PDB file of C-alpha atoms in Angstrom:
ATOM      1  CA  MET A   1      -9.210  21.873 -10.833  1.00 91.00           C
ATOM      2  CA  THR A   2      -5.911  20.751  -9.294  1.00 95.00           C
ATOM      3  CA  THR A   3      -5.063  17.669  -7.234  1.00 97.00           C
ATOM      4  CA  LEU A   4      -2.423  17.569  -4.497  1.00 97.00           C
ATOM      5  CA  VAL A   5      -0.745  14.182  -4.031  1.00 97.00           C
ATOM      6  CA  ILE A   6       1.076  13.641  -0.733  1.00 97.00           C
ATOM      7  CA  ALA A   7       4.343  11.825  -1.452  1.00 96.00           C
ATOM      8  CA  ASN A   8       5.157   8.695   0.518  1.00 94.00           C
ATOM      9  CA  HIS A   9       8.921   8.518   1.076  1.00 94.00           C
ATOM     10  CA  ASP A  10      11.730   7.897   3.563  1.00 91.00           C
ATOM     11  CA  ASN A  11      13.676  11.119   2.896  1.00 94.00           C
ATOM     12  CA  ALA A  12      15.861   9.206   0.444  1.00 92.00           C
ATOM     13  CA  GLU A  13      13.541   7.554  -2.064  1.00 92.00           C
ATOM     14  CA  LEU A  14      10.025   8.028  -3.404  1.00 93.00           C
ATOM     15  CA  HIS A  15       7.930   4.980  -2.574  1.00 92.00           C
ATOM     16  CA  ALA A  16       6.093   3.158  -5.350  1.00 89.00           C
ATOM     17  CA  SER A  17       2.622   3.840  -3.918  1.00 91.00           C
ATOM     18  CA  THR A  18       3.040   7.515  -4.845  1.00 95.00           C
ATOM     19  CA  LEU A  19       3.219   6.573  -8.530  1.00 95.00           C
ATOM     20  CA  ASN A  20      -0.097   4.711  -8.308  1.00 94.00           C
ATOM     21  CA  THR A  21      -1.651   7.670  -6.527  1.00 96.00           C
ATOM     22  CA  VAL A  22      -0.478  10.026  -9.289  1.00 97.00           C
ATOM     23  CA  THR A  23      -2.243   7.821 -11.854  1.00 96.00           C
ATOM     24  CA  ALA A  24      -5.484   8.147  -9.866  1.00 96.00           C
ATOM     25  CA  ALA A  25      -4.980  11.908  -9.713  1.00 96.00           C
ATOM     26  CA  THR A  26      -4.503  12.205 -13.475  1.00 96.00           C
ATOM     27  CA  GLN A  27      -7.764  10.327 -14.021  1.00 96.00           C
ATOM     28  CA  VAL A  28      -9.586  13.008 -12.033  1.00 95.00           C
ATOM     29  CA  GLY A  29      -8.458  15.596 -14.592  1.00 93.00           C
ATOM     30  CA  GLY A  30      -6.745  18.957 -14.250  1.00 94.00           C
ATOM     31  CA  ASP A  31      -3.226  19.573 -12.973  1.00 95.00           C
ATOM     32  CA  VAL A  32      -1.423  17.283 -10.536  1.00 96.00           C
ATOM     33  CA  HIS A  33       0.981  18.592  -7.876  1.00 97.00           C
ATOM     34  CA  ILE A  34       3.070  16.481  -5.495  1.00 97.00           C
ATOM     35  CA  LEU A  35       3.927  17.579  -1.954  1.00 97.00           C
ATOM     36  CA  VAL A  36       7.245  16.298  -0.619  1.00 96.00           C
ATOM     37  CA  ALA A  37       7.482  17.065   3.100  1.00 96.00           C
ATOM     38  CA  GLY A  38      10.706  15.854   4.659  1.00 94.00           C
ATOM     39  CA  SER A  39      14.129  16.678   6.002  1.00 93.00           C
ATOM     40  CA  GLY A  40      17.086  16.414   3.657  1.00 93.00           C
ATOM     41  CA  ALA A  41      14.722  15.012   1.040  1.00 93.00           C
ATOM     42  CA  ALA A  42      15.951  16.927  -2.013  1.00 94.00           C
ATOM     43  CA  ALA A  43      16.564  13.645  -3.854  1.00 95.00           C
ATOM     44  CA  VAL A  44      12.916  12.667  -3.318  1.00 95.00           C
ATOM     45  CA  ALA A  45      11.716  16.004  -4.693  1.00 95.00           C
ATOM     46  CA  THR A  46      13.878  15.486  -7.773  1.00 95.00           C
ATOM     47  CA  GLN A  47      12.415  12.003  -8.286  1.00 95.00           C
ATOM     48  CA  ALA A  48       8.887  13.378  -7.884  1.00 96.00           C
ATOM     49  CA  ALA A  49       9.546  16.038 -10.529  1.00 95.00           C
ATOM     50  CA  GLN A  50      10.331  13.279 -13.023  1.00 95.00           C
ATOM     51  CA  VAL A  51       6.983  11.494 -12.638  1.00 95.00           C
ATOM     52  CA  ASP A  52       4.839  11.656 -15.777  1.00 94.00           C
ATOM     53  CA  GLY A  53       1.694  13.752 -15.456  1.00 93.00           C
ATOM     54  CA  VAL A  54       2.978  15.966 -12.635  1.00 95.00           C
ATOM     55  CA  ALA A  55       2.962  19.707 -13.276  1.00 95.00           C
ATOM     56  CA  LYS A  56       4.556  20.929 -10.039  1.00 96.00           C
ATOM     57  CA  VAL A  57       6.387  19.604  -6.987  1.00 96.00           C
ATOM     58  CA  LEU A  58       6.131  21.438  -3.663  1.00 97.00           C
ATOM     59  CA  HIS A  59       9.142  20.725  -1.457  1.00 97.00           C
ATOM     60  CA  ALA A  60       8.910  21.544   2.253  1.00 96.00           C
ATOM     61  CA  ASP A  61      12.192  20.798   4.014  1.00 95.00           C
ATOM     62  CA  ALA A  62      12.215  21.169   7.804  1.00 93.00           C
ATOM     63  CA  ASP A  63      13.172  19.158  10.871  1.00 92.00           C
ATOM     64  CA  GLN A  64       9.550  18.628  11.916  1.00 93.00           C
ATOM     65  CA  TYR A  65       8.909  16.589   8.757  1.00 94.00           C
ATOM     66  CA  LYS A  66      11.875  14.255   9.219  1.00 91.00           C
ATOM     67  CA  ASP A  67       9.885  11.382  10.735  1.00 90.00           C
ATOM     68  CA  GLY A  68       6.626  11.942   8.865  1.00 90.00           C
ATOM     69  CA  VAL A  69       4.696  12.680  12.071  1.00 92.00           C
ATOM     70  CA  SER A  70       1.068  12.952  10.951  1.00 93.00           C
ATOM     71  CA  ILE A  71       0.180  16.108  12.905  1.00 94.00           C
ATOM     72  CA  GLU A  72       3.095  18.024  11.365  1.00 95.00           C
ATOM     73  CA  VAL A  73       2.425  16.927   7.776  1.00 96.00           C
ATOM     74  CA  ALA A  74      -1.332  17.398   8.209  1.00 96.00           C
ATOM     75  CA  ASN A  75      -0.874  20.986   9.357  1.00 96.00           C
ATOM     76  CA  LEU A  76       1.216  21.656   6.256  1.00 96.00           C
ATOM     77  CA  VAL A  77      -1.390  20.077   3.971  1.00 97.00           C
ATOM     78  CA  VAL A  78      -4.190  22.076   5.616  1.00 96.00           C
ATOM     79  CA  SER A  79      -2.255  25.291   4.992  1.00 96.00           C
ATOM     80  CA  LEU A  80      -2.200  24.420   1.278  1.00 96.00           C
ATOM     81  CA  ALA A  81      -5.683  22.894   0.982  1.00 95.00           C
ATOM     82  CA  GLY A  82      -7.438  26.050  -0.202  1.00 93.00           C
ATOM     83  CA  ASP A  83      -5.614  25.877  -3.534  1.00 93.00           C
ATOM     84  CA  TYR A  84      -6.762  22.347  -4.367  1.00 96.00           C
ATOM     85  CA  SER A  85      -9.952  20.587  -5.429  1.00 96.00           C
ATOM     86  CA  HIS A  86      -8.653  17.132  -4.446  1.00 97.00           C
ATOM     87  CA  ILE A  87      -6.105  15.908  -1.898  1.00 98.00           C
ATOM     88  CA  MET A  88      -4.838  12.335  -2.287  1.00 97.00           C
ATOM     89  CA  ALA A  89      -2.471   9.982  -0.521  1.00 96.00           C
ATOM     90  CA  GLY A  90      -1.846   6.268  -0.873  1.00 94.00           C
ATOM     91  CA  SER A  91      -3.657   3.845   1.433  1.00 91.00           C
ATOM     92  CA  THR A  92      -0.403   3.195   3.260  1.00 89.00           C
ATOM     93  CA  THR A  93       0.350   3.341   6.970  1.00 87.00           C
ATOM     94  CA  SER A  94       1.343   7.002   6.719  1.00 90.00           C
ATOM     95  CA  GLY A  95      -1.514   7.977   4.390  1.00 93.00           C
ATOM     96  CA  LYS A  96      -4.155   6.337   6.558  1.00 93.00           C
ATOM     97  CA  ASP A  97      -2.657   8.007   9.630  1.00 93.00           C
ATOM     98  CA  MET A  98      -2.371  11.544   8.271  1.00 95.00           C
ATOM     99  CA  LEU A  99      -5.191  12.150   5.791  1.00 96.00           C
ATOM    100  CA  PRO A 100      -8.170  11.635   8.172  1.00 96.00           C
ATOM    101  CA  ARG A 101      -6.705  14.448  10.292  1.00 96.00           C
ATOM    102  CA  VAL A 102      -6.595  16.673   7.193  1.00 97.00           C
ATOM    103  CA  ALA A 103     -10.197  15.813   6.323  1.00 97.00           C
ATOM    104  CA  ALA A 104     -11.385  16.687   9.836  1.00 97.00           C
ATOM    105  CA  LEU A 105      -9.499  19.973   9.926  1.00 96.00           C
ATOM    106  CA  ILE A 106     -10.932  21.197   6.601  1.00 96.00           C
ATOM    107  CA  ASP A 107     -14.413  19.802   7.374  1.00 95.00           C
ATOM    108  CA  SER A 108     -14.431  17.326   4.515  1.00 96.00           C
ATOM    109  CA  SER A 109     -15.696  13.740   4.405  1.00 95.00           C
ATOM    110  CA  GLN A 110     -12.813  11.457   3.483  1.00 96.00           C
ATOM    111  CA  ILE A 111     -13.392   8.721   0.899  1.00 97.00           C
ATOM    112  CA  SER A 112     -11.079   5.858   1.779  1.00 94.00           C
ATOM    113  CA  ASP A 113      -9.314   3.253  -0.312  1.00 93.00           C
ATOM    114  CA  ILE A 114     -10.635   4.262  -3.749  1.00 95.00           C
ATOM    115  CA  MET A 115      -9.931   1.751  -6.514  1.00 94.00           C
ATOM    116  CA  ALA A 116     -11.465   3.582  -9.513  1.00 95.00           C
ATOM    117  CA  VAL A 117     -12.265   7.142 -10.600  1.00 96.00           C
ATOM    118  CA  ASP A 118     -15.627   7.516 -12.359  1.00 96.00           C
ATOM    119  CA  SER A 119     -15.491  11.305 -12.535  1.00 95.00           C
ATOM    120  CA  ALA A 120     -14.083  14.276 -10.642  1.00 95.00           C
ATOM    121  CA  ASP A 121     -16.606  13.772  -7.827  1.00 95.00           C
ATOM    122  CA  THR A 122     -17.474  10.056  -8.052  1.00 97.00           C
ATOM    123  CA  PHE A 123     -15.273   7.172  -6.975  1.00 97.00           C
ATOM    124  CA  LYS A 124     -15.442   3.418  -6.380  1.00 96.00           C
ATOM    125  CA  ARG A 125     -14.218   1.774  -3.188  1.00 95.00           C
ATOM    126  CA  PRO A 126     -14.442  -1.783  -1.812  1.00 91.00           C
ATOM    127  CA  ILE A 127     -16.692  -2.594   1.137  1.00 89.00           C
ATOM    128  CA  TYR A 128     -17.516  -5.799   3.050  1.00 85.00           C
ATOM    129  CA  ALA A 129     -13.924  -7.087   2.722  1.00 78.00           C
ATOM    130  CA  GLY A 130     -14.010  -6.482  -1.012  1.00 79.00           C
ATOM    131  CA  ASN A 131     -17.160  -8.519  -1.610  1.00 82.00           C
ATOM    132  CA  ALA A 132     -19.032  -5.442  -2.846  1.00 90.00           C
ATOM    133  CA  ILE A 133     -18.008  -2.210  -4.538  1.00 93.00           C
ATOM    134  CA  ALA A 134     -19.552   1.086  -3.411  1.00 96.00           C
ATOM    135  CA  THR A 135     -19.868   4.061  -5.752  1.00 97.00           C
ATOM    136  CA  VAL A 136     -19.471   7.235  -3.696  1.00 97.00           C
ATOM    137  CA  GLN A 137     -20.208  10.779  -4.878  1.00 97.00           C
ATOM    138  CA  SER A 138     -18.795  13.714  -2.927  1.00 95.00           C
ATOM    139  CA  SER A 139     -20.144  17.261  -2.830  1.00 95.00           C
ATOM    140  CA  ASP A 140     -17.294  18.584  -0.649  1.00 95.00           C
ATOM    141  CA  ALA A 141     -15.423  21.585  -2.003  1.00 94.00           C
ATOM    142  CA  THR A 142     -12.141  19.797  -1.372  1.00 96.00           C
ATOM    143  CA  LYS A 143     -12.280  16.047  -1.809  1.00 97.00           C
ATOM    144  CA  VAL A 144      -9.969  14.048   0.444  1.00 97.00           C
ATOM    145  CA  LEU A 145      -9.144  10.537  -0.752  1.00 97.00           C
ATOM    146  CA  THR A 146      -6.852   7.655   0.079  1.00 96.00           C
ATOM    147  CA  VAL A 147      -5.963   5.530  -2.931  1.00 96.00           C
ATOM    148  CA  ARG A 148      -5.612   1.745  -3.041  1.00 92.00           C
ATOM    149  CA  PRO A 149      -2.293   1.342  -4.907  1.00 88.00           C
ATOM    150  CA  THR A 150      -3.288  -2.000  -6.435  1.00 86.00           C
ATOM    151  CA  GLY A 151      -6.266  -0.352  -8.148  1.00 88.00           C
ATOM    152  CA  PHE A 152      -4.120   1.830 -10.421  1.00 92.00           C
ATOM    153  CA  ASP A 153      -1.085   1.288 -12.621  1.00 90.00           C
ATOM    154  CA  ALA A 154       2.081   3.117 -11.592  1.00 91.00           C
ATOM    155  CA  ALA A 155       2.744   6.397 -13.384  1.00 93.00           C
ATOM    156  CA  GLY A 156       5.747   6.422 -15.682  1.00 92.00           C
ATOM    157  CA  VAL A 157       8.946   8.365 -15.184  1.00 92.00           C
ATOM    158  CA  GLY A 158      10.284  10.892 -17.668  1.00 89.00           C
ATOM    159  CA  GLY A 159       8.540  14.127 -16.781  1.00 86.00           C
ATOM    160  CA  SER A 160      10.070  17.480 -15.874  1.00 89.00           C
ATOM    161  CA  ALA A 161       7.783  19.213 -13.406  1.00 93.00           C
ATOM    162  CA  GLU A 162       8.397  22.629 -11.883  1.00 93.00           C
ATOM    163  CA  LEU A 163      10.065  22.389  -8.471  1.00 95.00           C
ATOM    164  CA  ALA A 164       9.048  24.960  -5.843  1.00 95.00           C
ATOM    165  CA  ILE A 165      10.488  25.347  -2.332  1.00 95.00           C
ATOM    166  CA  ILE A 166       7.823  26.174   0.256  1.00 94.00           C
ATOM    167  CA  GLU A 167       7.692  26.809   3.984  1.00 93.00           C
ATOM    168  CA  GLY A 168       5.048  25.312   6.209  1.00 90.00           C
ATOM    169  CA  PRO A 169       3.560  26.468   9.501  1.00 94.00           C
ATOM    170  CA  ALA A 170       5.579  26.432  12.710  1.00 92.00           C
ATOM    171  CA  ALA A 171       6.186  23.034  14.245  1.00 91.00           C
ATOM    172  CA  ASP A 172       3.393  21.758  16.474  1.00 91.00           C
ATOM    173  CA  GLY A 173       5.857  19.877  18.650  1.00 88.00           C
ATOM    174  CA  THR A 174       3.282  17.897  20.643  1.00 91.00           C
ATOM    175  CA  THR A 175       4.207  14.576  19.042  1.00 90.00           C
ATOM    176  CA  SER A 176       7.628  13.099  18.345  1.00 87.00           C
ATOM    177  CA  VAL A 177       9.106   9.767  17.309  1.00 89.00           C
ATOM    178  CA  VAL A 178      11.142   8.209  20.116  1.00 89.00           C
ATOM    179  CA  GLY A 179      12.083   4.968  18.378  1.00 87.00           C
ATOM    180  CA  ARG A 180      11.491   2.856  15.315  1.00 82.00           C
ATOM    181  CA  GLU A 181      12.004  -0.847  14.694  1.00 78.00           C
ATOM    182  CA  LEU A 182      12.185  -1.762  11.030  1.00 72.00           C
ATOM    183  CA  THR A 183      12.297  -5.176   9.407  1.00 69.00           C
ATOM    184  CA  VAL A 184      15.310  -5.242   7.086  1.00 72.00           C
ATOM    185  CA  SER A 185      15.217  -7.690   4.190  1.00 74.00           C
ATOM    186  CA  GLU A 186      17.013  -8.140   0.903  1.00 80.00           C
ATOM    187  CA  ARG A 187      13.813  -9.495  -0.615  1.00 86.00           C
ATOM    188  CA  PRO A 188      11.461  -7.221  -2.613  1.00 85.00           C
ATOM    189  CA  ASP A 189       9.048  -4.969  -0.729  1.00 84.00           C
ATOM    190  CA  LEU A 190       5.820  -6.858  -0.078  1.00 87.00           C
ATOM    191  CA  GLY A 191       3.573  -4.074  -1.333  1.00 81.00           C
ATOM    192  CA  ALA A 192       5.374  -3.675  -4.653  1.00 80.00           C
ATOM    193  CA  ALA A 193       6.690  -7.173  -5.452  1.00 88.00           C
ATOM    194  CA  ASP A 194       5.855  -8.925  -8.734  1.00 91.00           C
ATOM    195  CA  VAL A 195       5.799 -12.296  -6.954  1.00 95.00           C
ATOM    196  CA  VAL A 196       4.634 -13.012  -3.402  1.00 96.00           C
ATOM    197  CA  VAL A 197       4.834 -16.307  -1.496  1.00 97.00           C
ATOM    198  CA  SER A 198       2.692 -16.362   1.647  1.00 96.00           C
ATOM    199  CA  GLY A 199       2.384 -18.905   4.411  1.00 96.00           C
ATOM    200  CA  GLY A 200      -0.510 -19.561   6.754  1.00 95.00           C
ATOM    201  CA  ARG A 201      -1.378 -21.378   9.937  1.00 93.00           C
ATOM    202  CA  GLY A 202      -0.671 -24.667   8.176  1.00 94.00           C
ATOM    203  CA  VAL A 203       3.054 -23.905   8.137  1.00 94.00           C
ATOM    204  CA  GLY A 204       2.987 -24.728  11.836  1.00 93.00           C
ATOM    205  CA  SER A 205       5.786 -22.623  13.331  1.00 94.00           C
ATOM    206  CA  ALA A 206       8.186 -19.750  12.816  1.00 93.00           C
ATOM    207  CA  GLU A 207      10.957 -22.284  12.213  1.00 95.00           C
ATOM    208  CA  ASN A 208       8.958 -23.951   9.446  1.00 94.00           C
ATOM    209  CA  PHE A 209       8.582 -20.608   7.668  1.00 95.00           C
ATOM    210  CA  LYS A 210      12.094 -21.234   6.308  1.00 94.00           C
ATOM    211  CA  ILE A 211      10.312 -23.504   3.799  1.00 95.00           C
ATOM    212  CA  ILE A 212       8.290 -20.505   2.592  1.00 95.00           C
ATOM    213  CA  GLU A 213      11.381 -18.305   2.491  1.00 94.00           C
ATOM    214  CA  GLY A 214      13.265 -20.914   0.469  1.00 94.00           C
ATOM    215  CA  LEU A 215      10.564 -20.949  -2.198  1.00 95.00           C
ATOM    216  CA  ALA A 216      10.412 -17.146  -2.189  1.00 95.00           C
ATOM    217  CA  ASP A 217      14.168 -16.895  -2.725  1.00 94.00           C
ATOM    218  CA  LYS A 218      13.977 -19.269  -5.695  1.00 94.00           C
ATOM    219  CA  LEU A 219      11.267 -17.091  -7.261  1.00 94.00           C
ATOM    220  CA  GLY A 220      12.833 -13.739  -6.325  1.00 93.00           C
ATOM    221  CA  ALA A 221       9.647 -13.112  -4.359  1.00 94.00           C
ATOM    222  CA  ALA A 222       8.529 -11.206  -1.287  1.00 94.00           C
ATOM    223  CA  VAL A 223       7.352 -13.189   1.735  1.00 95.00           C
ATOM    224  CA  GLY A 224       3.870 -12.698   3.167  1.00 95.00           C
ATOM    225  CA  ALA A 225       1.755 -14.303   5.851  1.00 96.00           C
ATOM    226  CA  SER A 226      -1.890 -14.724   6.767  1.00 95.00           C
ATOM    227  CA  ARG A 227      -3.313 -13.068   9.854  1.00 95.00           C
ATOM    228  CA  ALA A 228      -3.491 -16.466  11.574  1.00 94.00           C
ATOM    229  CA  ALA A 229       0.249 -16.970  11.031  1.00 95.00           C
ATOM    230  CA  VAL A 230       1.044 -13.476  12.293  1.00 95.00           C
ATOM    231  CA  ASP A 231      -1.219 -13.845  15.350  1.00 95.00           C
ATOM    232  CA  ALA A 232       0.507 -17.146  16.124  1.00 94.00           C
ATOM    233  CA  GLY A 233       3.861 -15.353  16.122  1.00 94.00           C
ATOM    234  CA  TYR A 234       5.266 -17.108  13.058  1.00 95.00           C
ATOM    235  CA  MET A 235       6.043 -13.801  11.291  1.00 93.00           C
ATOM    236  CA  PRO A 236       6.068 -10.080  12.206  1.00 91.00           C
ATOM    237  CA  ASN A 237       3.005  -7.866  11.643  1.00 90.00           C
ATOM    238  CA  ASP A 238       4.432  -6.124   8.584  1.00 88.00           C
ATOM    239  CA  TYR A 239       4.331  -9.416   6.667  1.00 93.00           C
ATOM    240  CA  GLN A 240       0.562  -9.703   7.020  1.00 94.00           C
ATOM    241  CA  VAL A 241      -1.504  -9.801   3.829  1.00 94.00           C
ATOM    242  CA  GLY A 242      -5.222  -9.151   4.207  1.00 91.00           C
ATOM    243  CA  GLN A 243      -7.934  -6.680   5.058  1.00 86.00           C
ATOM    244  CA  THR A 244      -6.110  -5.538   8.197  1.00 85.00           C
ATOM    245  CA  GLY A 245      -2.662  -6.013   6.664  1.00 89.00           C
ATOM    246  CA  LYS A 246      -1.246  -5.159   3.265  1.00 89.00           C
ATOM    247  CA  VAL A 247      -3.264  -5.335   0.066  1.00 88.00           C
ATOM    248  CA  VAL A 248      -1.179  -6.798  -2.760  1.00 90.00           C
ATOM    249  CA  ALA A 249      -1.808  -7.564  -6.427  1.00 89.00           C
ATOM    250  CA  PRO A 250       1.374  -9.176  -7.790  1.00 92.00           C
ATOM    251  CA  ASN A 251       1.676 -11.011 -11.086  1.00 93.00           C
ATOM    252  CA  LEU A 252       2.013 -14.269  -9.122  1.00 96.00           C
ATOM    253  CA  TYR A 253       0.712 -15.029  -5.617  1.00 97.00           C
ATOM    254  CA  VAL A 254       1.543 -18.388  -4.043  1.00 97.00           C
ATOM    255  CA  ALA A 255      -0.539 -19.252  -0.969  1.00 97.00           C
ATOM    256  CA  VAL A 256       0.944 -22.089   1.077  1.00 96.00           C
ATOM    257  CA  GLY A 257      -0.965 -23.593   3.991  1.00 95.00           C
ATOM    258  CA  ILE A 258      -3.550 -20.789   3.851  1.00 96.00           C
ATOM    259  CA  SER A 259      -7.220 -21.758   4.156  1.00 94.00           C
ATOM    260  CA  GLY A 260      -8.479 -18.591   2.468  1.00 92.00           C
ATOM    261  CA  ALA A 261     -10.537 -16.718   5.047  1.00 90.00           C
ATOM    262  CA  ILE A 262     -12.369 -13.643   3.721  1.00 90.00           C
ATOM    263  CA  GLN A 263      -9.960 -11.400   5.628  1.00 89.00           C
ATOM    264  CA  HIS A 264      -7.018 -12.801   3.678  1.00 94.00           C
ATOM    265  CA  LEU A 265      -8.759 -12.951   0.304  1.00 92.00           C
ATOM    266  CA  ALA A 266      -9.540  -9.226   0.569  1.00 89.00           C
ATOM    267  CA  GLY A 267      -5.806  -8.541   0.500  1.00 89.00           C
ATOM    268  CA  MET A 268      -4.719 -10.691  -2.461  1.00 92.00           C
ATOM    269  CA  LYS A 269      -7.608 -11.765  -4.698  1.00 88.00           C
ATOM    270  CA  ASP A 270      -6.722  -9.153  -7.353  1.00 87.00           C
ATOM    271  CA  SER A 271      -3.398 -10.919  -8.025  1.00 93.00           C
ATOM    272  CA  LYS A 272      -2.944 -11.811 -11.687  1.00 94.00           C
ATOM    273  CA  VAL A 273      -2.245 -15.530 -11.086  1.00 96.00           C
ATOM    274  CA  ILE A 274      -2.987 -17.276  -7.780  1.00 97.00           C
ATOM    275  CA  VAL A 275      -1.460 -20.641  -6.864  1.00 97.00           C
ATOM    276  CA  ALA A 276      -2.687 -22.466  -3.756  1.00 97.00           C
ATOM    277  CA  ILE A 277      -1.062 -25.406  -1.952  1.00 96.00           C
ATOM    278  CA  ASN A 278      -3.180 -26.922   0.806  1.00 96.00           C
ATOM    279  CA  LYS A 279      -3.906 -30.444   1.960  1.00 94.00           C
ATOM    280  CA  ASP A 280      -7.592 -29.622   2.565  1.00 94.00           C
ATOM    281  CA  GLU A 281      -9.350 -29.879  -0.793  1.00 93.00           C
ATOM    282  CA  GLU A 282     -12.333 -27.973   0.653  1.00 94.00           C
ATOM    283  CA  ALA A 283     -10.247 -24.935   1.605  1.00 94.00           C
ATOM    284  CA  PRO A 284     -11.873 -21.679   0.362  1.00 94.00           C
ATOM    285  CA  ILE A 285      -8.562 -20.558  -1.162  1.00 95.00           C
ATOM    286  CA  PHE A 286      -9.159 -22.980  -4.047  1.00 96.00           C
ATOM    287  CA  GLN A 287     -12.253 -20.995  -5.069  1.00 94.00           C
ATOM    288  CA  VAL A 288     -10.093 -18.034  -6.108  1.00 93.00           C
ATOM    289  CA  ALA A 289      -6.963 -19.938  -7.173  1.00 96.00           C
ATOM    290  CA  ASP A 290      -6.012 -20.258 -10.841  1.00 97.00           C
ATOM    291  CA  TYR A 291      -3.938 -23.327  -9.951  1.00 97.00           C
ATOM    292  CA  GLY A 292      -4.536 -25.520  -6.935  1.00 96.00           C
ATOM    293  CA  LEU A 293      -2.453 -28.355  -5.543  1.00 96.00           C
ATOM    294  CA  VAL A 294      -4.010 -30.573  -2.873  1.00 96.00           C
ATOM    295  CA  ALA A 295      -0.907 -31.797  -1.086  1.00 95.00           C
ATOM    296  CA  ASP A 296       1.085 -31.686   2.138  1.00 95.00           C
ATOM    297  CA  LEU A 297       3.092 -28.458   1.936  1.00 95.00           C
ATOM    298  CA  PHE A 298       6.041 -30.102   3.715  1.00 96.00           C
ATOM    299  CA  GLU A 299       6.384 -32.481   0.773  1.00 95.00           C
ATOM    300  CA  ALA A 300       5.169 -30.310  -2.103  1.00 95.00           C
ATOM    301  CA  VAL A 301       7.163 -27.136  -1.418  1.00 96.00           C
ATOM    302  CA  PRO A 302      10.606 -28.815  -1.140  1.00 96.00           C
ATOM    303  CA  GLU A 303       9.843 -30.707  -4.369  1.00 95.00           C
ATOM    304  CA  LEU A 304       8.896 -27.433  -6.050  1.00 95.00           C
ATOM    305  CA  VAL A 305      12.071 -25.737  -4.805  1.00 95.00           C
ATOM    306  CA  GLU A 306      14.169 -28.642  -6.113  1.00 94.00           C
ATOM    307  CA  ALA A 307      12.432 -28.475  -9.498  1.00 94.00           C
ATOM    308  CA  LEU A 308      13.010 -24.741  -9.722  1.00 91.00           C
TER     309      LEU A 308
END
């Protein structure tokens, strides 16, 4: 029994979600291999080889893997699938784009967003926006799974796995990346931050989000937003926390001007400590908050920043 973990990376650095996925793979049992498909990604392969619990790293270096196009990576994974009992990737944008294609091509039923491993064939995953947990047993020969990073601790670093260079199938060439717009920020990555400060519709405007950013900078935190704030154009899509955005579980989550709709709670209710600031004392966010402050955010947040 061997599990193949698909590395999430940018050709320069291994992303944190891969470490959580490796932990899930080790809980399945058997050996764990990591696939690094990229272009000029030797540094990523070296990082992957140092992850605890990994026995082998497969490094495929070719131009068609440079942009992580799902059809190219999926074809590579399918060519390797026969050697593995489990194939895993993080529930990230790339994982959720590529792995369903793999599952279809090998005629397997994907189990999405697992948050616990009961046994080699039985897994737990959230349903109904996290309000219920389903236990799913798979009889597929090769089990295909996306892993919710917040459900597993990150694997440590200090290993020395075997590093093997492999070649994948010829490039498909039917899909290519023609452009990419990335949000550049000096703040921590939202998905991996220890502290997150999020603003909601109550912030009122994109200009007012500077209040949220000021508090985040004082706390060394990442900035998030509710779907309502994103839909209103206050912040870009990649700041969205929730069922249709990013799922986070930081040590501290500060929700400012967020009512606490189910969609948002599904993305942050596993945070270790939740602080809510809202002038509506009946807001649902207070039902999950460890600390709640009923106050006008435009008065409370500046006072908090000054105190900090």
